Amino acid sequence: MKGEEAKSNLPRVLVIDDEVAIQRFLKTALDTGDYSVHLADSAHAGLAAAVAVRPDVILLDLGLPDLDGIEVIRRVREWSQLPIIVISVREREDEKVQALDAGADDYLTKPFGIGELLARIKVALRRSLQQAPEPVFQVGELRVDLPHRRVTVRGEEVQLTPTEYELLRMLVTHAGKVLTHSQILRQIWGVAYLEQPHVLRVNISNLRRKIESDASRPRYILTEAGVGYRLKSE
């Protein structure tokens, strides 16, 4: 009885994937005392389980037999902001962007290492537990004091333009999450700039020069090639 109660208090992971081998792999890797794992082998079964189980995170394959995974993301986002991590063999950048723009929090391409998956799950769970970003964000030597709009690196204050600060604030608010080019452009510059990614690249480059020790090898603002950017969270 105590074992069942303890298991019920574990973070719930819903795996929506029709590949039996992947289900077994994830069940074995995750169901080791840290997570309670639930399986669904189709989109409709997964959507029903999302309502019944109320998982803390969803691992979602895009190539489902009855409905495309991107549509599953859209339907979940109609009623919940629970973390969704896409796990898929699809490698095309436009498909990654489409999934992230639909509302996915992260994207892993099969095959992937279990260590990387566990790290992504931990970041997603930690972020979902925060109702608002921490007042002061710190990773490495970078410190962002949101209430006072103050950014320091190695204790020295960094002067940012208003646009650079808003860009960094957005990355901090979603630390650990991949943000697509279109998501950032829409929020910082507006829909008129969706077809002008060079504006984002220039500002990211300027921001890196100010906060990174070596802008050519960034430690904090990481590039997701062809997709967008991710701010390192730990």
Short mmCIF file of C-alpha atoms in Angstrom, two decimals, residues 33-217:
data_model
loop_
_atom_site.label_atom_id
_atom_site.label_comp_id
_atom_site.label_asym_id
_atom_site.label_seq_id
_atom_site.Cartn_x
_atom_site.Cartn_y
_atom_site.Cartn_z
CA GLY A 33 11.51 4.92 -9.01
CA ASP A 34 11.76 8.48 -10.29
CA TYR A 35 8.73 8.57 -12.61
CA SER A 36 5.35 6.94 -13.08
CA VAL A 37 5.13 5.98 -16.77
CA HIS A 38 1.92 5.70 -18.78
CA LEU A 39 1.79 4.45 -22.38
CA ALA A 40 -0.46 5.22 -25.36
CA ASP A 41 0.05 3.82 -28.85
CA SER A 42 -2.08 6.26 -30.85
CA ALA A 43 -3.00 9.93 -30.95
CA HIS A 44 -6.56 9.41 -29.77
CA ALA A 45 -5.47 7.07 -26.97
CA GLY A 46 -2.86 9.63 -25.98
CA LEU A 47 -5.33 12.52 -25.92
CA ALA A 48 -7.70 10.46 -23.76
CA ALA A 49 -4.85 9.52 -21.42
CA ALA A 50 -3.75 13.16 -21.16
CA VAL A 51 -7.18 13.97 -19.73
CA ALA A 52 -7.46 10.87 -17.52
CA VAL A 53 -3.89 10.70 -16.22
CA ARG A 54 -3.13 14.45 -16.10
CA PRO A 55 0.56 13.81 -16.74
CA ASP A 56 3.32 16.15 -15.66
CA VAL A 57 5.06 15.78 -19.02
CA ILE A 58 4.25 14.20 -22.39
CA LEU A 59 6.78 12.44 -24.62
CA LEU A 60 5.23 12.55 -28.08
CA ASP A 61 6.11 10.88 -31.36
CA LEU A 62 4.96 12.79 -34.44
CA GLY A 63 4.42 9.78 -36.71
CA LEU A 64 1.32 8.30 -35.13
CA PRO A 65 -1.01 5.95 -37.04
CA ASP A 66 -4.26 7.87 -36.63
CA LEU A 67 -3.34 11.56 -36.30
CA ASP A 68 -0.22 13.62 -36.84
CA GLY A 69 1.61 14.47 -33.62
CA ILE A 70 1.52 18.18 -34.40
CA GLU A 71 -2.27 18.06 -34.27
CA VAL A 72 -1.99 16.33 -30.89
CA ILE A 73 0.12 19.26 -29.66
CA ARG A 74 -2.47 21.76 -30.86
CA ARG A 75 -5.32 19.88 -29.17
CA VAL A 76 -3.49 19.61 -25.86
CA ARG A 77 -2.63 23.30 -26.01
CA GLU A 78 -6.34 24.13 -26.23
CA TRP A 79 -6.68 23.24 -22.55
CA SER A 80 -3.26 22.77 -20.98
CA GLN A 81 0.29 24.15 -20.89
CA LEU A 82 1.81 20.92 -19.56
CA PRO A 83 5.29 20.26 -20.99
CA ILE A 84 5.43 18.38 -24.29
CA ILE A 85 8.72 16.93 -25.50
CA VAL A 86 8.66 15.65 -29.07
CA ILE A 87 10.64 12.44 -29.71
CA SER A 88 10.72 11.74 -33.43
CA VAL A 89 12.77 10.37 -36.32
CA ARG A 90 11.81 13.43 -38.34
CA GLU A 91 14.97 15.48 -38.80
CA ARG A 92 13.79 18.22 -41.15
CA GLU A 93 14.20 21.64 -39.60
CA ASP A 94 10.82 22.87 -40.86
CA GLU A 95 9.08 19.98 -39.08
CA LYS A 96 10.89 20.79 -35.84
CA VAL A 97 9.88 24.43 -36.18
CA GLN A 98 6.28 23.45 -36.93
CA ALA A 99 6.11 21.28 -33.79
CA LEU A 100 7.66 23.94 -31.57
CA ASP A 101 5.48 26.69 -33.02
CA ALA A 102 2.42 24.49 -32.36
CA GLY A 103 3.34 24.50 -28.69
CA ALA A 104 5.91 21.77 -28.04
CA ASP A 105 8.48 22.65 -25.38
CA ASP A 106 11.38 20.63 -26.71
CA TYR A 107 12.44 18.28 -29.50
CA LEU A 108 14.66 15.21 -29.49
CA THR A 109 15.52 13.32 -32.67
CA LYS A 110 15.60 9.53 -32.49
CA PRO A 111 17.86 7.83 -31.62
CA PHE A 112 18.73 9.78 -28.47
CA GLY A 113 20.60 9.02 -25.26
CA ILE A 114 18.60 8.42 -22.11
CA GLY A 115 20.85 10.85 -20.23
CA GLU A 116 19.89 13.65 -22.58
CA LEU A 117 16.21 12.75 -22.34
CA LEU A 118 16.30 12.72 -18.53
CA ALA A 119 17.98 16.11 -18.50
CA ARG A 120 15.32 17.57 -20.82
CA ILE A 121 12.51 16.08 -18.68
CA LYS A 122 13.99 17.60 -15.51
CA VAL A 123 14.23 21.04 -17.12
CA ALA A 124 10.65 20.82 -18.42
CA LEU A 125 9.28 19.73 -15.03
CA ARG A 126 11.19 22.41 -13.16
CA ARG A 127 9.94 25.09 -15.53
CA SER A 128 6.33 23.91 -15.28
CA LEU A 129 6.43 24.14 -11.48
CA GLN A 130 7.35 27.81 -11.66
CA GLN A 131 4.28 29.98 -12.01
CA ALA A 132 6.54 32.90 -12.92
CA PRO A 133 10.24 33.21 -13.66
CA GLU A 134 12.56 33.56 -10.68
CA PRO A 135 13.20 37.25 -9.87
CA VAL A 136 16.92 36.65 -10.29
CA PHE A 137 18.17 34.19 -12.87
CA GLN A 138 21.73 32.94 -12.72
CA VAL A 139 23.71 30.45 -14.76
CA GLY A 140 27.47 30.35 -14.61
CA GLU A 141 28.77 33.91 -14.44
CA LEU A 142 25.63 35.40 -15.99
CA ARG A 143 23.13 36.99 -13.61
CA VAL A 144 19.87 38.63 -14.69
CA ASP A 145 17.93 40.62 -12.09
CA LEU A 146 14.50 40.92 -13.71
CA PRO A 147 12.83 43.33 -11.23
CA HIS A 148 15.72 45.79 -11.55
CA ARG A 149 16.45 45.09 -15.24
CA ARG A 150 20.10 44.57 -14.32
CA VAL A 151 22.44 42.18 -16.11
CA THR A 152 25.88 41.31 -14.79
CA VAL A 153 28.66 39.00 -15.96
CA ARG A 154 31.38 38.10 -13.45
CA GLY A 155 29.95 40.80 -11.20
CA GLU A 156 30.34 43.54 -13.81
CA GLU A 157 27.19 45.26 -15.07
CA VAL A 158 26.48 44.86 -18.78
CA GLN A 159 24.80 47.66 -20.70
CA LEU A 160 22.15 46.34 -23.08
CA THR A 161 19.92 48.17 -25.50
CA PRO A 162 16.18 47.95 -24.74
CA THR A 163 15.74 45.40 -27.54
CA GLU A 164 18.69 43.30 -26.38
CA TYR A 165 17.32 43.28 -22.84
CA GLU A 166 13.83 42.22 -23.98
CA LEU A 167 15.40 39.46 -26.05
CA LEU A 168 17.42 38.23 -23.07
CA ARG A 169 14.39 38.51 -20.78
CA MET A 170 12.36 36.32 -23.13
CA LEU A 171 15.14 33.72 -23.17
CA VAL A 172 15.38 33.86 -19.36
CA THR A 173 11.61 33.47 -18.97
CA HIS A 174 11.80 30.30 -21.09
CA ALA A 175 15.24 29.14 -19.95
CA GLY A 176 15.99 25.61 -21.10
CA LYS A 177 13.28 25.69 -23.77
CA VAL A 178 13.86 25.93 -27.49
CA LEU A 179 12.37 29.13 -28.88
CA THR A 180 11.90 29.22 -32.64
CA HIS A 181 12.92 32.17 -34.78
CA SER A 182 9.28 32.97 -35.49
CA GLN A 183 8.28 32.84 -31.80
CA ILE A 184 11.01 35.32 -30.87
CA LEU A 185 10.44 37.61 -33.84
CA ARG A 186 6.69 37.70 -33.19
CA GLN A 187 7.06 38.60 -29.51
CA ILE A 188 9.97 41.05 -29.71
CA TRP A 189 9.43 42.76 -33.05
CA GLY A 190 5.91 41.82 -34.14
CA VAL A 191 4.43 39.89 -37.05
CA ALA A 192 5.78 42.39 -39.60
CA TYR A 193 9.27 40.99 -38.94
CA LEU A 194 8.51 37.28 -39.31
CA GLU A 195 10.25 37.22 -42.69
CA GLN A 196 13.30 39.14 -41.46
CA PRO A 197 15.33 36.59 -39.44
CA HIS A 198 18.50 38.62 -39.98
CA VAL A 199 17.18 41.13 -37.42
CA LEU A 200 17.18 38.38 -34.81
CA ARG A 201 20.60 37.06 -35.84
CA VAL A 202 22.16 40.51 -35.51
CA ASN A 203 20.69 41.07 -32.05
CA ILE A 204 21.69 37.59 -30.85
CA SER A 205 25.21 38.26 -32.12
CA ASN A 206 25.36 41.61 -30.31
CA LEU A 207 23.96 40.08 -27.13
CA ARG A 208 26.50 37.26 -27.21
CA ARG A 209 29.37 39.71 -27.58
CA LYS A 210 28.23 41.39 -24.38
CA ILE A 211 27.53 38.36 -22.16
CA GLU A 212 29.68 35.54 -23.52
CA SER A 213 33.39 35.11 -22.80
CA ASP A 214 33.80 33.90 -26.39
CA ALA A 215 30.92 34.84 -28.68
CA SER A 216 32.08 32.30 -31.27
CA ARG A 217 31.69 29.51 -28.70
#
